[in-house]
């Protein structure tokens, strides 16, 4: 059950967001703040209370365009805390998505907010918070060298080993990575940069700041109005300009 704080200077938008959050059974409590300054005071109380305290906040649903201290400014301040709450941006502006994910945002939801889209953001926040709690509770014991052919994932308290060859692509989610296979996805606490280095020799290539893709699973390379994307299974992924040329060269040399 997540404890949420919604931040928006427009009262109707704030009330609508709080209504949708309170209707989600995974949200234990949701309160609102009318600007970033008020939100920062509330978050400070939460951090002083501690993660198990009565004032604790797990996730902040944050508007960007606000007078004074805006949402991006507040998110930057939160990165300086030892254990900040998760951040989901909820905004009418598409232009700040790259900056938002650079600040390790869990998700970026566009207004007008749809119930189904917000539910997906809540799902991601629930998974990340649960993973953080498991990691904090896990005993610190020495581990052996990782199996190069498999990666361990937690599924309902059971550790399973996913074959690297089955992974089609990897999506960055803050300090975590989501491994995608044909049968589903798994969240692991490994930065995307670490997997990029570890799996480069196995045919994985960075196509975007948020995506690492297995070359063997790329079905199509698409060019449309100057943008480049790849088809991986049934999912189309954008390729950033800085990675487009390298990707085309690798695909041309692929057996």
PDB file of C-alpha atoms in Angstrom:
ATOM      1  CA  UNK A   1       0.000   0.000   0.000  1.00  0.00           C
ATOM      2  CA  UNK A   2       1.665   3.196  -1.189  1.00  0.00           C
ATOM      3  CA  UNK A   3       1.486   6.490   0.660  1.00  0.00           C
ATOM      4  CA  UNK A   4       1.237   9.176  -2.015  1.00  0.00           C
ATOM      5  CA  UNK A   5       1.605  12.940  -2.290  1.00  0.00           C
ATOM      6  CA  UNK A   6       0.108  14.708  -5.332  1.00  0.00           C
ATOM      7  CA  UNK A   7       1.492  18.136  -6.249  1.00  0.00           C
ATOM      8  CA  UNK A   8      -0.287  20.505  -8.670  1.00  0.00           C
ATOM      9  CA  UNK A   9      -0.966  24.248  -8.526  1.00  0.00           C
ATOM     10  CA  UNK A  10      -4.228  23.881 -10.479  1.00  0.00           C
ATOM     11  CA  UNK A  11      -6.904  22.887  -7.993  1.00  0.00           C
ATOM     12  CA  UNK A  12      -9.206  20.981 -10.428  1.00  0.00           C
ATOM     13  CA  UNK A  13      -6.268  18.914 -11.715  1.00  0.00           C
ATOM     14  CA  UNK A  14      -5.105  18.189  -8.172  1.00  0.00           C
ATOM     15  CA  UNK A  15      -8.563  17.086  -7.056  1.00  0.00           C
ATOM     16  CA  UNK A  16      -8.966  14.841 -10.117  1.00  0.00           C
ATOM     17  CA  UNK A  17      -5.573  13.234  -9.515  1.00  0.00           C
ATOM     18  CA  UNK A  18      -6.351  12.657  -5.832  1.00  0.00           C
ATOM     19  CA  UNK A  19      -9.700  11.116  -6.777  1.00  0.00           C
ATOM     20  CA  UNK A  20      -8.031   8.657  -9.161  1.00  0.00           C
ATOM     21  CA  UNK A  21      -5.291   7.796  -6.671  1.00  0.00           C
ATOM     22  CA  UNK A  22      -7.729   7.184  -3.820  1.00  0.00           C
ATOM     23  CA  UNK A  23      -9.745   4.889  -6.113  1.00  0.00           C
ATOM     24  CA  UNK A  24      -6.686   2.655  -6.659  1.00  0.00           C
ATOM     25  CA  UNK A  25      -6.585  -0.159  -4.069  1.00  0.00           C
ATOM     26  CA  UNK A  26      -2.774  -0.087  -4.072  1.00  0.00           C
ATOM     27  CA  UNK A  27      -2.783   3.464  -2.676  1.00  0.00           C
ATOM     28  CA  UNK A  28      -3.101   3.417   1.095  1.00  0.00           C
ATOM     29  CA  UNK A  29      -3.311   7.197   1.455  1.00  0.00           C
ATOM     30  CA  UNK A  30      -3.095  10.209  -0.854  1.00  0.00           C
ATOM     31  CA  UNK A  31      -2.798  13.851   0.090  1.00  0.00           C
ATOM     32  CA  UNK A  32      -2.300  16.998  -1.967  1.00  0.00           C
ATOM     33  CA  UNK A  33      -0.048  20.031  -2.109  1.00  0.00           C
ATOM     34  CA  UNK A  34      -0.750  23.190  -4.121  1.00  0.00           C
ATOM     35  CA  UNK A  35       2.866  24.023  -4.992  1.00  0.00           C
ATOM     36  CA  UNK A  36       6.395  22.656  -4.798  1.00  0.00           C
ATOM     37  CA  UNK A  37       7.303  24.653  -1.688  1.00  0.00           C
ATOM     38  CA  UNK A  38       4.391  23.202   0.265  1.00  0.00           C
ATOM     39  CA  UNK A  39       5.300  19.748  -1.065  1.00  0.00           C
ATOM     40  CA  UNK A  40       8.929  20.135   0.021  1.00  0.00           C
ATOM     41  CA  UNK A  41       7.853  20.984   3.577  1.00  0.00           C
ATOM     42  CA  UNK A  42       5.621  17.907   3.600  1.00  0.00           C
ATOM     43  CA  UNK A  43       8.402  15.680   2.243  1.00  0.00           C
ATOM     44  CA  UNK A  44      10.823  16.988   4.860  1.00  0.00           C
ATOM     45  CA  UNK A  45       8.370  15.917   7.569  1.00  0.00           C
ATOM     46  CA  UNK A  46       8.136  12.505   5.897  1.00  0.00           C
ATOM     47  CA  UNK A  47      11.902  12.068   5.839  1.00  0.00           C
ATOM     48  CA  UNK A  48      12.181  13.110   9.490  1.00  0.00           C
ATOM     49  CA  UNK A  49       9.465  10.581  10.334  1.00  0.00           C
ATOM     50  CA  UNK A  50      11.392   7.748   8.668  1.00  0.00           C
ATOM     51  CA  UNK A  51      10.187   5.132   6.157  1.00  0.00           C
ATOM     52  CA  UNK A  52       7.983   3.401   8.752  1.00  0.00           C
ATOM     53  CA  UNK A  53       6.770   6.572  10.468  1.00  0.00           C
ATOM     54  CA  UNK A  54       3.249   8.028  10.374  1.00  0.00           C
ATOM     55  CA  UNK A  55       4.336  10.912   8.101  1.00  0.00           C
ATOM     56  CA  UNK A  56       6.135   8.714   5.541  1.00  0.00           C
ATOM     57  CA  UNK A  57       5.603   9.201   1.788  1.00  0.00           C
ATOM     58  CA  UNK A  58       6.477   6.507  -0.746  1.00  0.00           C
ATOM     59  CA  UNK A  59       5.768   8.298  -4.036  1.00  0.00           C
ATOM     60  CA  UNK A  60       5.195  11.867  -5.244  1.00  0.00           C
ATOM     61  CA  UNK A  61       2.960  12.509  -8.270  1.00  0.00           C
ATOM     62  CA  UNK A  62       4.413  15.783  -9.473  1.00  0.00           C
ATOM     63  CA  UNK A  63       3.301  18.439 -11.957  1.00  0.00           C
ATOM     64  CA  UNK A  64       6.091  20.250 -13.809  1.00  0.00           C
ATOM     65  CA  UNK A  65       4.806  23.691 -14.805  1.00  0.00           C
ATOM     66  CA  UNK A  66       4.220  25.482 -11.500  1.00  0.00           C
ATOM     67  CA  UNK A  67       5.005  29.046 -10.362  1.00  0.00           C
ATOM     68  CA  UNK A  68       8.185  29.551  -8.367  1.00  0.00           C
ATOM     69  CA  UNK A  69       9.860  26.226  -7.716  1.00  0.00           C
ATOM     70  CA  UNK A  70       8.733  23.926 -10.558  1.00  0.00           C
ATOM     71  CA  UNK A  71       8.428  20.159 -10.569  1.00  0.00           C
ATOM     72  CA  UNK A  72      11.855  19.532 -12.111  1.00  0.00           C
ATOM     73  CA  UNK A  73      13.475  21.790  -9.503  1.00  0.00           C
ATOM     74  CA  UNK A  74      11.773  19.841  -6.720  1.00  0.00           C
ATOM     75  CA  UNK A  75      12.836  16.503  -8.214  1.00  0.00           C
ATOM     76  CA  UNK A  76      16.454  17.716  -8.391  1.00  0.00           C
ATOM     77  CA  UNK A  77      16.324  18.646  -4.723  1.00  0.00           C
ATOM     78  CA  UNK A  78      14.990  15.195  -3.853  1.00  0.00           C
ATOM     79  CA  UNK A  79      17.949  13.488  -5.522  1.00  0.00           C
ATOM     80  CA  UNK A  80      20.123  14.991  -2.797  1.00  0.00           C
ATOM     81  CA  UNK A  81      18.322  13.079  -0.035  1.00  0.00           C
ATOM     82  CA  UNK A  82      19.610   9.701   1.131  1.00  0.00           C
ATOM     83  CA  UNK A  83      16.242   7.939   0.759  1.00  0.00           C
ATOM     84  CA  UNK A  84      13.872  10.169  -1.221  1.00  0.00           C
ATOM     85  CA  UNK A  85      10.364   9.130  -2.268  1.00  0.00           C
ATOM     86  CA  UNK A  86       9.786   7.861  -5.788  1.00  0.00           C
ATOM     87  CA  UNK A  87       8.703  10.467  -8.344  1.00  0.00           C
ATOM     88  CA  UNK A  88       6.056  10.183 -11.062  1.00  0.00           C
ATOM     89  CA  UNK A  89       5.654  13.257 -13.250  1.00  0.00           C
ATOM     90  CA  UNK A  90       2.074  14.163 -14.223  1.00  0.00           C
ATOM     91  CA  UNK A  91       2.105  16.995 -16.742  1.00  0.00           C
ATOM     92  CA  UNK A  92       0.506  18.467 -19.848  1.00  0.00           C
ATOM     93  CA  UNK A  93       3.917  19.010 -21.465  1.00  0.00           C
ATOM     94  CA  UNK A  94       5.710  16.369 -23.544  1.00  0.00           C
ATOM     95  CA  UNK A  95       8.970  18.295 -23.833  1.00  0.00           C
ATOM     96  CA  UNK A  96      10.488  17.454 -20.447  1.00  0.00           C
ATOM     97  CA  UNK A  97      10.442  13.648 -20.592  1.00  0.00           C
ATOM     98  CA  UNK A  98      14.202  13.269 -21.136  1.00  0.00           C
ATOM     99  CA  UNK A  99      14.988  15.567 -18.196  1.00  0.00           C
ATOM    100  CA  UNK A 100      12.451  13.725 -16.059  1.00  0.00           C
ATOM    101  CA  UNK A 101      13.993  10.298 -16.661  1.00  0.00           C
ATOM    102  CA  UNK A 102      17.476  11.740 -16.130  1.00  0.00           C
ATOM    103  CA  UNK A 103      16.185  12.544 -12.644  1.00  0.00           C
ATOM    104  CA  UNK A 104      15.268   8.858 -12.237  1.00  0.00           C
ATOM    105  CA  UNK A 105      11.519   9.371 -12.495  1.00  0.00           C
ATOM    106  CA  UNK A 106       9.445   6.196 -12.242  1.00  0.00           C
ATOM    107  CA  UNK A 107       7.073   7.326 -14.993  1.00  0.00           C
ATOM    108  CA  UNK A 108       5.924  10.307 -17.062  1.00  0.00           C
ATOM    109  CA  UNK A 109       2.146  10.608 -17.352  1.00  0.00           C
ATOM    110  CA  UNK A 110       0.550  13.132 -19.697  1.00  0.00           C
ATOM    111  CA  UNK A 111      -2.592  15.112 -18.925  1.00  0.00           C
ATOM    112  CA  UNK A 112      -5.499  14.666 -19.230  1.00  0.00           C
ATOM    113  CA  UNK A 113      -4.788  11.713 -16.976  1.00  0.00           C
ATOM    114  CA  UNK A 114      -6.440   8.441 -17.958  1.00  0.00           C
ATOM    115  CA  UNK A 115      -7.279   5.982 -15.214  1.00  0.00           C
ATOM    116  CA  UNK A 116      -5.527   3.099 -17.012  1.00  0.00           C
ATOM    117  CA  UNK A 117      -2.357   5.119 -17.619  1.00  0.00           C
ATOM    118  CA  UNK A 118      -2.160   6.253 -14.007  1.00  0.00           C
ATOM    119  CA  UNK A 119      -2.697   2.657 -12.882  1.00  0.00           C
ATOM    120  CA  UNK A 120       0.401   1.638 -14.880  1.00  0.00           C
ATOM    121  CA  UNK A 121       2.438   4.343 -13.127  1.00  0.00           C
ATOM    122  CA  UNK A 122       1.185   3.090  -9.758  1.00  0.00           C
ATOM    123  CA  UNK A 123       2.144  -0.477 -10.728  1.00  0.00           C
ATOM    124  CA  UNK A 124       5.697   0.605 -11.521  1.00  0.00           C
ATOM    125  CA  UNK A 125       5.949   2.514  -8.246  1.00  0.00           C
ATOM    126  CA  UNK A 126       4.642  -0.486  -6.274  1.00  0.00           C
ATOM    127  CA  UNK A 127       7.197  -2.808  -7.884  1.00  0.00           C
ATOM    128  CA  UNK A 128      10.096  -0.427  -7.310  1.00  0.00           C
ATOM    129  CA  UNK A 129       9.161   0.232  -3.687  1.00  0.00           C
ATOM    130  CA  UNK A 130       8.741  -3.496  -3.017  1.00  0.00           C
ATOM    131  CA  UNK A 131      12.132  -4.186  -4.603  1.00  0.00           C
ATOM    132  CA  UNK A 132      13.752  -1.514  -2.432  1.00  0.00           C
ATOM    133  CA  UNK A 133      12.220  -3.004   0.715  1.00  0.00           C
ATOM    134  CA  UNK A 134      13.363  -6.516  -0.216  1.00  0.00           C
ATOM    135  CA  UNK A 135      16.856  -5.247  -0.913  1.00  0.00           C
ATOM    136  CA  UNK A 136      16.988  -3.423   2.412  1.00  0.00           C
ATOM    137  CA  UNK A 137      15.826  -6.536   4.292  1.00  0.00           C
ATOM    138  CA  UNK A 138      18.077  -9.000   2.475  1.00  0.00           C
ATOM    139  CA  UNK A 139      21.099 -10.268   4.451  1.00  0.00           C
ATOM    140  CA  UNK A 140      24.436  -9.079   3.142  1.00  0.00           C
ATOM    141  CA  UNK A 141      26.287 -12.289   2.302  1.00  0.00           C
ATOM    142  CA  UNK A 142      29.130 -12.903  -0.128  1.00  0.00           C
ATOM    143  CA  UNK A 143      27.982 -13.986  -3.563  1.00  0.00           C
ATOM    144  CA  UNK A 144      29.781 -15.960  -6.220  1.00  0.00           C
ATOM    145  CA  UNK A 145      30.573 -14.684  -9.674  1.00  0.00           C
ATOM    146  CA  UNK A 146      27.398 -14.213 -11.766  1.00  0.00           C
ATOM    147  CA  UNK A 147      26.412 -16.926 -14.210  1.00  0.00           C
ATOM    148  CA  UNK A 148      27.114 -15.355 -17.634  1.00  0.00           C
ATOM    149  CA  UNK A 149      24.240 -17.268 -19.260  1.00  0.00           C
ATOM    150  CA  UNK A 150      21.511 -16.536 -16.704  1.00  0.00           C
ATOM    151  CA  UNK A 151      20.372 -13.697 -14.465  1.00  0.00           C
ATOM    152  CA  UNK A 152      18.507 -14.226 -11.163  1.00  0.00           C
ATOM    153  CA  UNK A 153      15.090 -12.561 -10.739  1.00  0.00           C
ATOM    154  CA  UNK A 154      12.667 -12.517  -7.815  1.00  0.00           C
ATOM    155  CA  UNK A 155       9.152 -13.819  -8.493  1.00  0.00           C
ATOM    156  CA  UNK A 156       6.854 -13.933  -5.492  1.00  0.00           C
ATOM    157  CA  UNK A 157       9.681 -14.662  -3.072  1.00  0.00           C
ATOM    158  CA  UNK A 158      11.208 -17.317  -5.336  1.00  0.00           C
ATOM    159  CA  UNK A 159      14.489 -16.777  -7.176  1.00  0.00           C
ATOM    160  CA  UNK A 160      14.422 -17.935 -10.775  1.00  0.00           C
ATOM    161  CA  UNK A 161      17.107 -17.764 -13.406  1.00  0.00           C
ATOM    162  CA  UNK A 162      16.268 -16.149 -16.737  1.00  0.00           C
ATOM    163  CA  UNK A 163      18.378 -17.093 -19.732  1.00  0.00           C
ATOM    164  CA  UNK A 164      20.154 -14.087 -21.219  1.00  0.00           C
ATOM    165  CA  UNK A 165      19.383 -15.476 -24.687  1.00  0.00           C
ATOM    166  CA  UNK A 166      15.653 -15.099 -23.949  1.00  0.00           C
ATOM    167  CA  UNK A 167      15.918 -11.382 -23.125  1.00  0.00           C
ATOM    168  CA  UNK A 168      14.781  -9.229 -26.057  1.00  0.00           C
ATOM    169  CA  UNK A 169      15.491  -5.821 -24.545  1.00  0.00           C
ATOM    170  CA  UNK A 170      16.110  -4.038 -21.265  1.00  0.00           C
ATOM    171  CA  UNK A 171      14.440  -0.848 -20.020  1.00  0.00           C
ATOM    172  CA  UNK A 172      16.065   1.490 -17.492  1.00  0.00           C
ATOM    173  CA  UNK A 173      13.962   2.415 -14.462  1.00  0.00           C
ATOM    174  CA  UNK A 174      16.164   4.504 -12.189  1.00  0.00           C
ATOM    175  CA  UNK A 175      18.638   2.263 -10.373  1.00  0.00           C
ATOM    176  CA  UNK A 176      16.685  -0.758 -11.625  1.00  0.00           C
ATOM    177  CA  UNK A 177      16.304  -2.435 -15.002  1.00  0.00           C
ATOM    178  CA  UNK A 178      13.289  -4.207 -16.480  1.00  0.00           C
ATOM    179  CA  UNK A 179      14.196  -7.320 -18.464  1.00  0.00           C
ATOM    180  CA  UNK A 180      11.751  -8.060 -21.278  1.00  0.00           C
ATOM    181  CA  UNK A 181      11.239 -11.551 -22.702  1.00  0.00           C
ATOM    182  CA  UNK A 182       8.563 -13.047 -24.938  1.00  0.00           C
ATOM    183  CA  UNK A 183       6.865 -14.413 -21.808  1.00  0.00           C
ATOM    184  CA  UNK A 184       6.854 -11.252 -19.690  1.00  0.00           C
ATOM    185  CA  UNK A 185       9.161  -8.866 -17.847  1.00  0.00           C
ATOM    186  CA  UNK A 186      11.206  -8.895 -14.657  1.00  0.00           C
ATOM    187  CA  UNK A 187      12.569  -6.074 -12.503  1.00  0.00           C
ATOM    188  CA  UNK A 188      16.137  -6.367 -11.212  1.00  0.00           C
ATOM    189  CA  UNK A 189      18.267  -3.979  -9.188  1.00  0.00           C
ATOM    190  CA  UNK A 190      21.065  -3.565 -11.715  1.00  0.00           C
ATOM    191  CA  UNK A 191      21.778  -0.280 -13.551  1.00  0.00           C
ATOM    192  CA  UNK A 192      21.381  -0.389 -17.313  1.00  0.00           C
ATOM    193  CA  UNK A 193      24.996   0.720 -17.748  1.00  0.00           C
ATOM    194  CA  UNK A 194      26.186  -2.377 -15.856  1.00  0.00           C
ATOM    195  CA  UNK A 195      24.164  -4.712 -18.087  1.00  0.00           C
ATOM    196  CA  UNK A 196      25.388  -2.861 -21.176  1.00  0.00           C
ATOM    197  CA  UNK A 197      28.995  -3.538 -20.191  1.00  0.00           C
ATOM    198  CA  UNK A 198      28.310  -7.119 -19.116  1.00  0.00           C
ATOM    199  CA  UNK A 199      26.323  -8.129 -22.198  1.00  0.00           C
ATOM    200  CA  UNK A 200      28.061  -6.188 -24.966  1.00  0.00           C
ATOM    201  CA  UNK A 201      29.895  -9.324 -26.081  1.00  0.00           C
ATOM    202  CA  UNK A 202      26.564 -11.199 -26.185  1.00  0.00           C
ATOM    203  CA  UNK A 203      25.115  -8.909 -28.858  1.00  0.00           C
ATOM    204  CA  UNK A 204      23.330  -6.307 -26.745  1.00  0.00           C
ATOM    205  CA  UNK A 205      23.560  -2.715 -27.928  1.00  0.00           C
ATOM    206  CA  UNK A 206      22.413   0.592 -26.465  1.00  0.00           C
ATOM    207  CA  UNK A 207      19.842   2.312 -28.707  1.00  0.00           C
ATOM    208  CA  UNK A 208      18.612   4.954 -26.281  1.00  0.00           C
ATOM    209  CA  UNK A 209      19.413   6.253 -22.805  1.00  0.00           C
ATOM    210  CA  UNK A 210      16.587   4.010 -21.565  1.00  0.00           C
ATOM    211  CA  UNK A 211      16.904   0.929 -23.772  1.00  0.00           C
ATOM    212  CA  UNK A 212      19.379  -1.868 -24.350  1.00  0.00           C
ATOM    213  CA  UNK A 213      18.421  -4.307 -27.146  1.00  0.00           C
ATOM    214  CA  UNK A 214      19.602  -7.760 -28.220  1.00  0.00           C
ATOM    215  CA  UNK A 215      20.545  -7.509 -31.903  1.00  0.00           C
ATOM    216  CA  UNK A 216      19.268 -11.025 -32.613  1.00  0.00           C
ATOM    217  CA  UNK A 217      15.761 -10.019 -31.524  1.00  0.00           C
ATOM    218  CA  UNK A 218      15.492  -6.956 -33.794  1.00  0.00           C
ATOM    219  CA  UNK A 219      13.002  -7.786 -36.548  1.00  0.00           C
ATOM    220  CA  UNK A 220      12.884  -4.461 -38.377  1.00  0.00           C
ATOM    221  CA  UNK A 221      14.711  -1.146 -38.602  1.00  0.00           C
ATOM    222  CA  UNK A 222      12.308   1.667 -39.441  1.00  0.00           C
ATOM    223  CA  UNK A 223      12.993   5.167 -40.796  1.00  0.00           C
ATOM    224  CA  UNK A 224      10.165   7.682 -40.682  1.00  0.00           C
ATOM    225  CA  UNK A 225      10.478  11.460 -41.132  1.00  0.00           C
ATOM    226  CA  UNK A 226      13.996  11.502 -39.777  1.00  0.00           C
ATOM    227  CA  UNK A 227      13.279   9.309 -36.768  1.00  0.00           C
ATOM    228  CA  UNK A 228      14.668   5.792 -36.349  1.00  0.00           C
ATOM    229  CA  UNK A 229      13.021   2.926 -34.507  1.00  0.00           C
ATOM    230  CA  UNK A 230      13.350  -0.842 -34.255  1.00  0.00           C
ATOM    231  CA  UNK A 231      10.745  -3.547 -33.966  1.00  0.00           C
ATOM    232  CA  UNK A 232      11.493  -6.027 -31.187  1.00  0.00           C
ATOM    233  CA  UNK A 233       8.814  -8.682 -31.140  1.00  0.00           C
ATOM    234  CA  UNK A 234       5.612  -6.628 -31.266  1.00  0.00           C
ATOM    235  CA  UNK A 235       7.116  -3.569 -29.556  1.00  0.00           C
ATOM    236  CA  UNK A 236       8.496  -0.567 -31.429  1.00  0.00           C
ATOM    237  CA  UNK A 237      11.391   1.200 -29.662  1.00  0.00           C
ATOM    238  CA  UNK A 238      12.825   4.599 -30.538  1.00  0.00           C
ATOM    239  CA  UNK A 239      16.500   4.894 -31.423  1.00  0.00           C
ATOM    240  CA  UNK A 240      18.265   8.103 -30.381  1.00  0.00           C
ATOM    241  CA  UNK A 241      20.261   9.990 -32.997  1.00  0.00           C
ATOM    242  CA  UNK A 242      23.572   9.376 -31.238  1.00  0.00           C
ATOM    243  CA  UNK A 243      23.063   5.592 -31.456  1.00  0.00           C
ATOM    244  CA  UNK A 244      21.375   5.340 -34.884  1.00  0.00           C
ATOM    245  CA  UNK A 245      24.485   5.099 -37.075  1.00  0.00           C
ATOM    246  CA  UNK A 246      26.215   2.522 -34.874  1.00  0.00           C
ATOM    247  CA  UNK A 247      23.049   0.421 -34.778  1.00  0.00           C
ATOM    248  CA  UNK A 248      22.658   0.458 -38.568  1.00  0.00           C
ATOM    249  CA  UNK A 249      26.303  -0.585 -38.997  1.00  0.00           C
ATOM    250  CA  UNK A 250      25.899  -3.442 -36.512  1.00  0.00           C
ATOM    251  CA  UNK A 251      22.722  -4.658 -38.197  1.00  0.00           C
ATOM    252  CA  UNK A 252      24.374  -4.582 -41.609  1.00  0.00           C
ATOM    253  CA  UNK A 253      27.235  -6.740 -40.308  1.00  0.00           C
ATOM    254  CA  UNK A 254      24.938  -9.113 -38.438  1.00  0.00           C
ATOM    255  CA  UNK A 255      25.083 -12.658 -39.856  1.00  0.00           C
TER     256      UNK A 255
END
